[in-house]
Coordinates of C-alpha atoms and ligand atoms in Angstrom, one line a residue:
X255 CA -20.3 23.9 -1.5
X256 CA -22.9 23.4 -4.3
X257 CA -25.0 20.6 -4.4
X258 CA -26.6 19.1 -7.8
X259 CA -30.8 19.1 -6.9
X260 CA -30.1 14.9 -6.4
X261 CA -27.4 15.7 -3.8
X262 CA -29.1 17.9 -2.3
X263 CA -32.3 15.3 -2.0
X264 CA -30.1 13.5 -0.7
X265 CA -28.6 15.7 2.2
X266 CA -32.2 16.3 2.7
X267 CA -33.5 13.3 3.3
X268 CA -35.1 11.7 0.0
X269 CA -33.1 8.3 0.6
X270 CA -33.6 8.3 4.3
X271 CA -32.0 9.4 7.7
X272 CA -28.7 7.1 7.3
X273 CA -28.1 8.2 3.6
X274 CA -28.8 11.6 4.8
X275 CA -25.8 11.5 7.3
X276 CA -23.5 9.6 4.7
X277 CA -24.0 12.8 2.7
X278 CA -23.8 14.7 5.5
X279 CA -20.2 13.4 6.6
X280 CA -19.1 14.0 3.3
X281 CA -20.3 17.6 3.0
X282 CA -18.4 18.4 6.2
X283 CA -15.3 16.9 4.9
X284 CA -15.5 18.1 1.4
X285 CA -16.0 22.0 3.0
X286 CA -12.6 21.3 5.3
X287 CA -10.8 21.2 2.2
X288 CA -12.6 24.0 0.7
X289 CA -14.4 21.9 -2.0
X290 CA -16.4 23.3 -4.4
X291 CA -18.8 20.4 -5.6
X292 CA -19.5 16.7 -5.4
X293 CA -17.9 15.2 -8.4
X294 CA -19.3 11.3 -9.5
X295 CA -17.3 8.6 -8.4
X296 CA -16.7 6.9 -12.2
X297 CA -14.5 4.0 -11.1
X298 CA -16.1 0.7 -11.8
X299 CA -15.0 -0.5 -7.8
X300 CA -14.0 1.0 -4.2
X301 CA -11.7 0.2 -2.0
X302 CA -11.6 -0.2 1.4
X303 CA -9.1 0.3 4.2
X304 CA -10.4 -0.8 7.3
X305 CA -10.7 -4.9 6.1
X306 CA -9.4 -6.5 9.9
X307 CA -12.1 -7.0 12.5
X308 CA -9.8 -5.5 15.5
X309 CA -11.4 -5.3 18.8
X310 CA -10.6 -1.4 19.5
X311 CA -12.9 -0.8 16.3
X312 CA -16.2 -1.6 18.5
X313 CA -17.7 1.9 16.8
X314 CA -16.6 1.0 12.8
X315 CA -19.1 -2.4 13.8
X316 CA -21.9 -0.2 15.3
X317 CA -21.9 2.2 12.8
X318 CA -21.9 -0.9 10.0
X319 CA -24.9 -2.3 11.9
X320 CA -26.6 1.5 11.5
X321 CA -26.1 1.8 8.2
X322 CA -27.6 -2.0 7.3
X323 CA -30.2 -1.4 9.3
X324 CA -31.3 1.9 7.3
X325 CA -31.2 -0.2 4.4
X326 CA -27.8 1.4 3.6
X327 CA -25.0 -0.3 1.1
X328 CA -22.3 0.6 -1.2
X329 CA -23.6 2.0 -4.9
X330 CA -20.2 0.5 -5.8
X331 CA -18.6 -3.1 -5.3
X332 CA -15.1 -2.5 -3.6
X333 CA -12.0 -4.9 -2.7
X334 CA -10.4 -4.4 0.6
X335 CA -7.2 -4.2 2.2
X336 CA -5.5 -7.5 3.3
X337 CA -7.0 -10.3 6.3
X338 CA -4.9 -9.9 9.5
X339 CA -4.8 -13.5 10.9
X340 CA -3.3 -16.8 8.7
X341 CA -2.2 -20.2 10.8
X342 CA 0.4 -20.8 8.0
X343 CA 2.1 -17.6 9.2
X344 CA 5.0 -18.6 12.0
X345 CA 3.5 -17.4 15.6
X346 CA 4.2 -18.6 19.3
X347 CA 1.2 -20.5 21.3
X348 CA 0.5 -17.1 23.2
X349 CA 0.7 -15.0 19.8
X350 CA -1.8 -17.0 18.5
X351 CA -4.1 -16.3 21.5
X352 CA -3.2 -12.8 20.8
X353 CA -4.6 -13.0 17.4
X354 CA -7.5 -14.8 18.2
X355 CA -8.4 -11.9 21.3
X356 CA -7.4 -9.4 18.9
X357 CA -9.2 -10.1 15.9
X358 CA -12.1 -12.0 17.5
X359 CA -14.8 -9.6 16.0
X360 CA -12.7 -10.6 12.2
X361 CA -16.0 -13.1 11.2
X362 CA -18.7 -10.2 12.1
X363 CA -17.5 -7.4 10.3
X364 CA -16.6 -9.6 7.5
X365 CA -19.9 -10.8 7.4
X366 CA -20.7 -7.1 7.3
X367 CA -18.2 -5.9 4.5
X368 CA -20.2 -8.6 2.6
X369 CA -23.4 -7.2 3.3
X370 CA -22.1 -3.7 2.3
X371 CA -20.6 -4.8 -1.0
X372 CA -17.4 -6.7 -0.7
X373 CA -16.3 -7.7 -4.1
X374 CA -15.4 -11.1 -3.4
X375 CA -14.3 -13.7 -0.6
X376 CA -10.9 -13.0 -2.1
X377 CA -10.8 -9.7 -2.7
X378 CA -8.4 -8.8 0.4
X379 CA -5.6 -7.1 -0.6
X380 CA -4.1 -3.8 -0.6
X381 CA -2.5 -4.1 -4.1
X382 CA -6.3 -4.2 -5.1
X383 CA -5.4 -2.8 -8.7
X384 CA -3.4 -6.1 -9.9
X385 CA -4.9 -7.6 -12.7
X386 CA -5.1 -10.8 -11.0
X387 CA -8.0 -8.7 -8.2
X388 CA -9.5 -7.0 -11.0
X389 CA -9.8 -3.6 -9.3
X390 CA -8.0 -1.7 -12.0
X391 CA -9.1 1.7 -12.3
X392 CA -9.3 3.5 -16.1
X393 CA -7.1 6.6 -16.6
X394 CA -9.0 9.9 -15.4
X395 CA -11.3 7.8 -13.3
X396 CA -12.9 9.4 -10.0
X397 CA -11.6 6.9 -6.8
X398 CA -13.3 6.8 -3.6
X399 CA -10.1 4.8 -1.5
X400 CA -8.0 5.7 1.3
X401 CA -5.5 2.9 0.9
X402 CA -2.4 5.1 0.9
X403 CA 0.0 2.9 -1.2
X404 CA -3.2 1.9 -3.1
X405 CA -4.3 5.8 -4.1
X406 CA -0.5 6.6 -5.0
X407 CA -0.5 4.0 -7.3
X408 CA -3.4 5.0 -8.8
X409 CA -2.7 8.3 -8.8
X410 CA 0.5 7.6 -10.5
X411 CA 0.8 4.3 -12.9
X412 CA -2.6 4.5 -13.6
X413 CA -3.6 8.1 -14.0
X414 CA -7.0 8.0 -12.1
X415 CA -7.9 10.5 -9.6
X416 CA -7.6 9.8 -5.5
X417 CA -7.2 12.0 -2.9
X418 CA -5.3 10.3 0.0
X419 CA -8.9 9.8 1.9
X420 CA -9.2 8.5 5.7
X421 CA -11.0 5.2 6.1
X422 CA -14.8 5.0 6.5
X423 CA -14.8 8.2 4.7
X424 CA -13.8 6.6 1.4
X425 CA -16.2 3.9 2.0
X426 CA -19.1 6.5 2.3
X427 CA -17.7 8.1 -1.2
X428 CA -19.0 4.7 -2.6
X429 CA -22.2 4.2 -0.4
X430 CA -23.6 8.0 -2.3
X431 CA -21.1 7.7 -5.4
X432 CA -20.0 11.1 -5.1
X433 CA -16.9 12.2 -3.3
X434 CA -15.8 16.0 -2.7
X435 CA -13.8 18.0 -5.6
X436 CA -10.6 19.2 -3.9
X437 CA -6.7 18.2 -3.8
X438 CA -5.5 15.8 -6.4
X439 CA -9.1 15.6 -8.1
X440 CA -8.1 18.4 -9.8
X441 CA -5.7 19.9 -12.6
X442 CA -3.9 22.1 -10.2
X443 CA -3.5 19.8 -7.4
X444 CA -2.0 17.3 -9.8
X445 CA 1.0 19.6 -10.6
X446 CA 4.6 19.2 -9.2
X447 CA 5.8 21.9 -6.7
X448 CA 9.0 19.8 -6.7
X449 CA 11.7 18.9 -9.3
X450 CA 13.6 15.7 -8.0
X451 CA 16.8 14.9 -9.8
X452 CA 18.2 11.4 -10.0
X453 CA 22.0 11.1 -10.0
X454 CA 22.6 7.8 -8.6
X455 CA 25.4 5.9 -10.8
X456 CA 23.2 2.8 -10.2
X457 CA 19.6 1.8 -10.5
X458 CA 18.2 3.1 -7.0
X459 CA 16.6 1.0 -4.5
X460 CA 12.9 1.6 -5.0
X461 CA 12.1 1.4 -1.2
X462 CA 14.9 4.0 -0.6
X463 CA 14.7 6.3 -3.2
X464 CA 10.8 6.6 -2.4
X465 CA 11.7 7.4 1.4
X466 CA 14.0 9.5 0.5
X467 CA 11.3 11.7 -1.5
X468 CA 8.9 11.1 0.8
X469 CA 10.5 12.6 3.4
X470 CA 11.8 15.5 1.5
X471 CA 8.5 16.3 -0.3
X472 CA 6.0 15.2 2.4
X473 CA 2.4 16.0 0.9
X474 CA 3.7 17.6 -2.2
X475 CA 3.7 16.3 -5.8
X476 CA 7.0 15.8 -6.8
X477 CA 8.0 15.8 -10.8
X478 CA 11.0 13.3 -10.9
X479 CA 13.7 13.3 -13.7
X480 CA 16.6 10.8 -14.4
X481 CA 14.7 7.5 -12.9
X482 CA 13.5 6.8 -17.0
X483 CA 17.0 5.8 -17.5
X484 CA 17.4 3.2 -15.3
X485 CA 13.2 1.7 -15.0
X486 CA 12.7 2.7 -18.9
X487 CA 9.9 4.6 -20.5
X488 CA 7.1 2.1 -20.6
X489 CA 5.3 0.5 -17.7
X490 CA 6.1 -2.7 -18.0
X491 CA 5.8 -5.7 -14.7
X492 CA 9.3 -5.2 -13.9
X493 CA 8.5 -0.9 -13.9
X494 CA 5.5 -1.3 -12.4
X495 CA 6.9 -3.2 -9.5
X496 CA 9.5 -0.9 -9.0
X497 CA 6.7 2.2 -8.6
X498 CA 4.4 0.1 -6.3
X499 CA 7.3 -0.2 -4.1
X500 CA 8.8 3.0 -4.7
X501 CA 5.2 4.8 -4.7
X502 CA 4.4 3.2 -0.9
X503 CA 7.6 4.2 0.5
X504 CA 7.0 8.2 -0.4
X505 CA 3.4 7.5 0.5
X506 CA 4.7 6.1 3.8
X507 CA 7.8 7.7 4.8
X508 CA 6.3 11.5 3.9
X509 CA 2.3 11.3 2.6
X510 CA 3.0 11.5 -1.2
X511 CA -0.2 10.9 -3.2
X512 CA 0.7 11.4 -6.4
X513 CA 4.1 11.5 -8.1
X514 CA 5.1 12.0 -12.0
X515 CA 7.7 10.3 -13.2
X516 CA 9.9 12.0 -16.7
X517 CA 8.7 10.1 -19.5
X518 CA 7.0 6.8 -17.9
X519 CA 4.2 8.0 -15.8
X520 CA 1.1 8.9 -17.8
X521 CA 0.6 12.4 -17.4
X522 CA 4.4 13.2 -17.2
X523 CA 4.2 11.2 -20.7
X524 CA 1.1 13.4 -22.0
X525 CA 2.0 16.7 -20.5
X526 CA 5.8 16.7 -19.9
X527 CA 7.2 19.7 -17.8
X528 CA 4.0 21.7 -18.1
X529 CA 2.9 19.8 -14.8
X530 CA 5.3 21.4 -13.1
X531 CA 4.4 24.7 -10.9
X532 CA 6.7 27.8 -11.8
X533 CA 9.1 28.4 -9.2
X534 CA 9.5 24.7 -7.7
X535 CA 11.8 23.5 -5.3
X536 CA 14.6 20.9 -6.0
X537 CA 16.1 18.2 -4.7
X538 CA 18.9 16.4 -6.5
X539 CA 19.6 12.7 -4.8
X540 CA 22.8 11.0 -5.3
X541 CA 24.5 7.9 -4.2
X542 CA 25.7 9.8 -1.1
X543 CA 22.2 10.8 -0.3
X544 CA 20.9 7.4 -0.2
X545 CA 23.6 5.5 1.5
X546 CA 22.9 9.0 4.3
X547 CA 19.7 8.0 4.9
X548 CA 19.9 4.5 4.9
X549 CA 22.3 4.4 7.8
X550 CA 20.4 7.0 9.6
X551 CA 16.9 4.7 10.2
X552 CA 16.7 4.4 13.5
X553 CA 16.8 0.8 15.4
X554 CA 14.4 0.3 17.7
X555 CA 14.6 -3.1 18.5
X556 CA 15.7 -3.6 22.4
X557 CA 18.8 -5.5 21.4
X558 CA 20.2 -4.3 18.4
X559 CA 22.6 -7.0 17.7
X560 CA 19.4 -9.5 17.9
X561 CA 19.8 -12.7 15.9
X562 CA 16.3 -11.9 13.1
X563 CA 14.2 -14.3 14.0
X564 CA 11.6 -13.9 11.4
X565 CA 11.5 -11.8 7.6
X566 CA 8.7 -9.9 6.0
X567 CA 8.2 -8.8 2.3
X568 CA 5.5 -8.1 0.8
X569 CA 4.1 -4.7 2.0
X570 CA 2.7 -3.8 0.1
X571 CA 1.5 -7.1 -1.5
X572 CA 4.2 -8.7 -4.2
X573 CA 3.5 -9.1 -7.7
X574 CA 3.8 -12.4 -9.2
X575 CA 6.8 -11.4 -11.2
X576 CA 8.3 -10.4 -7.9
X577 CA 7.4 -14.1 -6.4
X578 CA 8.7 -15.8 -9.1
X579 CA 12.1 -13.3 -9.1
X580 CA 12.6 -14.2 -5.5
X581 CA 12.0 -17.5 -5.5
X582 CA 15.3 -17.7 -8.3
X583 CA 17.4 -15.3 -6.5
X584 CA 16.7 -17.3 -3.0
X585 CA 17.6 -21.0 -4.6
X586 CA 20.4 -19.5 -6.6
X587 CA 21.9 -17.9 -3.3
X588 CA 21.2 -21.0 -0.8
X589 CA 22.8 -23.2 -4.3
X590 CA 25.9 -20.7 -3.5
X591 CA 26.1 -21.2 0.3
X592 CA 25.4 -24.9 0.0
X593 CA 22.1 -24.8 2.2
X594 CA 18.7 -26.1 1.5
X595 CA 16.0 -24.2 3.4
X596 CA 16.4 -20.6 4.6
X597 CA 17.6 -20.3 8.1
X598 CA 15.1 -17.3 9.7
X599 CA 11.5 -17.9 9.2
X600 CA 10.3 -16.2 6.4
X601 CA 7.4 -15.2 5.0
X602 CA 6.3 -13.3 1.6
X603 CA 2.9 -11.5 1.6
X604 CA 0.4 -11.5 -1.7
X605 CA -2.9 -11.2 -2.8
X606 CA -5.1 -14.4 -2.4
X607 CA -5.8 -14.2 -6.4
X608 CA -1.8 -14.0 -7.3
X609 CA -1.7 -16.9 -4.6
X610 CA -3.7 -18.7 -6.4
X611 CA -2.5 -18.6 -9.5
X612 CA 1.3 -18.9 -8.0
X613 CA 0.5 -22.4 -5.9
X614 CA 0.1 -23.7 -9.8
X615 CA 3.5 -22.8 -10.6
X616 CA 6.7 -24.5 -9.9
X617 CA 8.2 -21.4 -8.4
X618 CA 5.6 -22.2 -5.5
X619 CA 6.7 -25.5 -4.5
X620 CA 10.1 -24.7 -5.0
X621 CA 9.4 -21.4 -2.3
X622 CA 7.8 -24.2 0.3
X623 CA 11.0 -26.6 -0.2
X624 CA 13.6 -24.2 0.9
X625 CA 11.0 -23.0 4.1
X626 CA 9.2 -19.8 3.2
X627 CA 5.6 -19.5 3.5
X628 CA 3.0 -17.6 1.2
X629 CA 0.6 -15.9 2.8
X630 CA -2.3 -13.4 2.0
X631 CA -1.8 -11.4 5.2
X632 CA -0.9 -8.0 6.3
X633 CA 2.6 -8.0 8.0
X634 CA 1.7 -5.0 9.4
X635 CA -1.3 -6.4 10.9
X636 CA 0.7 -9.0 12.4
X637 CA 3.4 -6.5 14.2
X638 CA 0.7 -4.0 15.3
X639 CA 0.7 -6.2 18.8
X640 CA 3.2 -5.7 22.2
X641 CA 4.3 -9.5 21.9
X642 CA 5.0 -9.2 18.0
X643 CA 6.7 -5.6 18.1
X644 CA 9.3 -6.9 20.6
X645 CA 10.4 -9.4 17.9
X646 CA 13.6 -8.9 15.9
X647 CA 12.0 -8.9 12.3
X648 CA 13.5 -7.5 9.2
X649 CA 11.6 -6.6 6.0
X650 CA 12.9 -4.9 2.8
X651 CA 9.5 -2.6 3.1
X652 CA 9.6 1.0 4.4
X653 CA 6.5 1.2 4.8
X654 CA 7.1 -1.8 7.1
X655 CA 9.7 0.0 8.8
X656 CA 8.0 3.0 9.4
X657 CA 4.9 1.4 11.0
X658 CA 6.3 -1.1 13.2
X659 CA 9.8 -2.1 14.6
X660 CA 10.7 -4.1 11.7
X661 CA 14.4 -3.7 10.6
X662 CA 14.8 -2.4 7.1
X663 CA 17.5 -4.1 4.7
X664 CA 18.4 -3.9 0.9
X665 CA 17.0 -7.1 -1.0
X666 CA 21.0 -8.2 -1.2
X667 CA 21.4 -7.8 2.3
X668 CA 17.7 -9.6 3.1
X669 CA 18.9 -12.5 0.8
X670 CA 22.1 -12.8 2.5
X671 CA 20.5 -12.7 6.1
X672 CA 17.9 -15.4 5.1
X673 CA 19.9 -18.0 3.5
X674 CA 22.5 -17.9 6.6
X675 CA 24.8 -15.5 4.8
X676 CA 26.8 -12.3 6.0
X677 CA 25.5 -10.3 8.8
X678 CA 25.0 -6.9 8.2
X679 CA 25.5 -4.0 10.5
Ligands
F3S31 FE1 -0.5 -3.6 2.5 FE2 -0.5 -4.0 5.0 FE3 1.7 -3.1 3.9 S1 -2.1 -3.1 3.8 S2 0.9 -1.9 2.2 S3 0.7 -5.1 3.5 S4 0.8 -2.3 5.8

């Protein structure tokens, strides 16, 4: 790899043994991938993956200790993905001793993250690039994340330049402000090896549709036609709501980092089918397709006729349109079935800025009057324990789905479950 004369100082020791090894680690990675330089990391913030202080990550804390020690911190301010633990969130007496066991070290390496460069007390939240956070990258920007949903969306909507980076890694990226030239940082990784082709007759459920490209596609770039007609051709809230759930479930279900969408997405908008490799493969998806792959998820819970006993959305974090959307659909549907409050414990996920600009809105108090909590935690985060996995929770995330042994559902059939509704199979 070739080094500018400042990265090489660096490698070599001008900013000190630490900084050397930050360097060092990114080399070595950079020259896995067959990189050929260290490109500037242009984005005004970073992002940050590892945000929950979990007891198994005794090294992540040591290593944050060495790196303040050597007078080490971030070049760049960054956001981080979302807290783990919140009391509002529904939990037995001996779940919440789980959580406190579990994320004991939580207050130390926040207190770290701070030290390092944490944007804000608030900025926990993997939907980082909402305007409410703030961390929006530019077009053509240079990213330093790992956040998978986070760098597909960036990748995609926003047309800045991620590659699908492992935690710590991407954290080191904005310690040096450089990160290694490979993959989607460049022209040719950015093109499609895959045509998708939407047939549905309906608009398709974004959480399906992106699973079922994700697992078709895996790490490729897929180029996708027909989805224009029913999301339109500009990125408005509703569209881009429909990509950050769409763009976590092919990031999720296959390890998509980057998808173009036919005359919405900003480079499929600027360069049209030239970002498509000759020769690509094709994969048409129909009604048919969808309703296949739906009904082949597998169930894991132990009793798969288990009454749900609590709901998830939010993963990744909603939007406030999507808060305020729910919030309508849920009082019209418990309106039709004559209830007032949902009957399973539910809880929608956010970022703490959209929370708190939502608790000023009606939609809020209306939310806490029919029994669902807002909360700015990670569902996943909340699952990722033996007492919580054995629980029968559904979610309309795939991601969700694909992580734990959360039950996916359509938002129809989640709204029908929650307000005491039809059961579905
Ligand atoms: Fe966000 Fe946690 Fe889901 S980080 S995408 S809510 S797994």
């Amino acid at each position: 790899m070739e080094l500018t004369k400042e990265q090489q100082e660096i490698l070599d020791g001008s900013k000190g043994e630490v900084m050397a090894k930050v360097m060092k680690t990114l080399v070595m990675y950079g020259e896995t991938f067959n990189a050929t330089k260290m490109v500037p990391v242009t984005s005004r913030y970073g992002h940050i993956v590892t945000s929950f202080g979990i007891f198994i990550l005794k090294g992540v804390f040591e290593l944050m200790d060495e790196l303040l020690a050597g007078g080490v911190t971030a070049k760049q301010l960054f956001s981080a993905d979302p807290r783990p633990v919140d009391k509002n969130v529904p939990a037995s007496l001996l779940e919440k001793i789980v959580f406190k066991v579990m994320y004991g070290p939580q207050k130390r390496y926040e207190r770290q993250l701070k030290e390092m460069g944490l944007l804000n007390e608030d900025a926990f939240t993997c939907a980082c690039y909402f305007d409410e956070v703030g961390n929006k990258p530019n077009k053509g920007d240079i990213l330093s994340w790992a956040e998978s949903s986070a760098v597909n969306y960036a990748n995609s909507v926003l047309g800045a330049r991620c590659n699908r980076n492992s935690g710590i890694i991407e954290m080191f990226g904005s310690i040096v402000g450089y990160v290694p030239y490979f993959g989607l940082l460049t022209d040719e990784g950015r093109k499609a090896t895959w045509i998708v082709d939407v047939r549905t007759s309906t608009k398709p459920d974004a959480q399906l549709l992106g699973s079922a490209i994700g697992m078709k596609v895996l790490e490729d770039v897929p180029y996708i036609k027909g989805l224009d007609k029913f999301i339109g051709t500009e990125l408005t809230n509703e569209a881009c709501t429909y990509l950050k759930n769409f763009g976590a479930a092919t990031a999720s279900n296959g390890s998509v980092g980057l998808y173009h969408i036919e005359n919405l997405t900003p480079e499929a908008k600027e360069y049209g089918e030239k970002l498509i490799f000759d020769d690509p493969k094709y994969y048409v998806i129909d009604d048919a397709e969808l309703k296949w792959i739906k009904d082949n998820y597998p169930v894991i819970w132990k009793n798969k006729d288990a009454k749900p006993s609590l709901c998830f959305m939010g993963c990744p974090h909603m939007t406030l349109t999507e808060l305020v959307e729910w919030t309508h659909n849920l009082q019209d549907k418990l309106n039709e079935v004559g209830r007032k409050k949902v009957k399973i414990k539910t809880v929608f996920t956010t970022a703490p800025a959209v929370l708190k600009r939502f608790s000023n809105m009606p939609e809020y108090k209306m939310l806490k009057s029919m029994g669902v909590v807002v909360s700015y935690i990670c569902p996943l985060m909340y699952m990722n324990n033996p007492l919580c996995a054995k629980k029968p929770v559904i979610t309309n995330s795939n991601k969700l789905r694909t992580y734990t042994s959360s039950r996916y559902y359509s938002d129809a059939e989640i709204l029908d479950q929650i307000v005491g509704g039809k059961k579905h199979e």
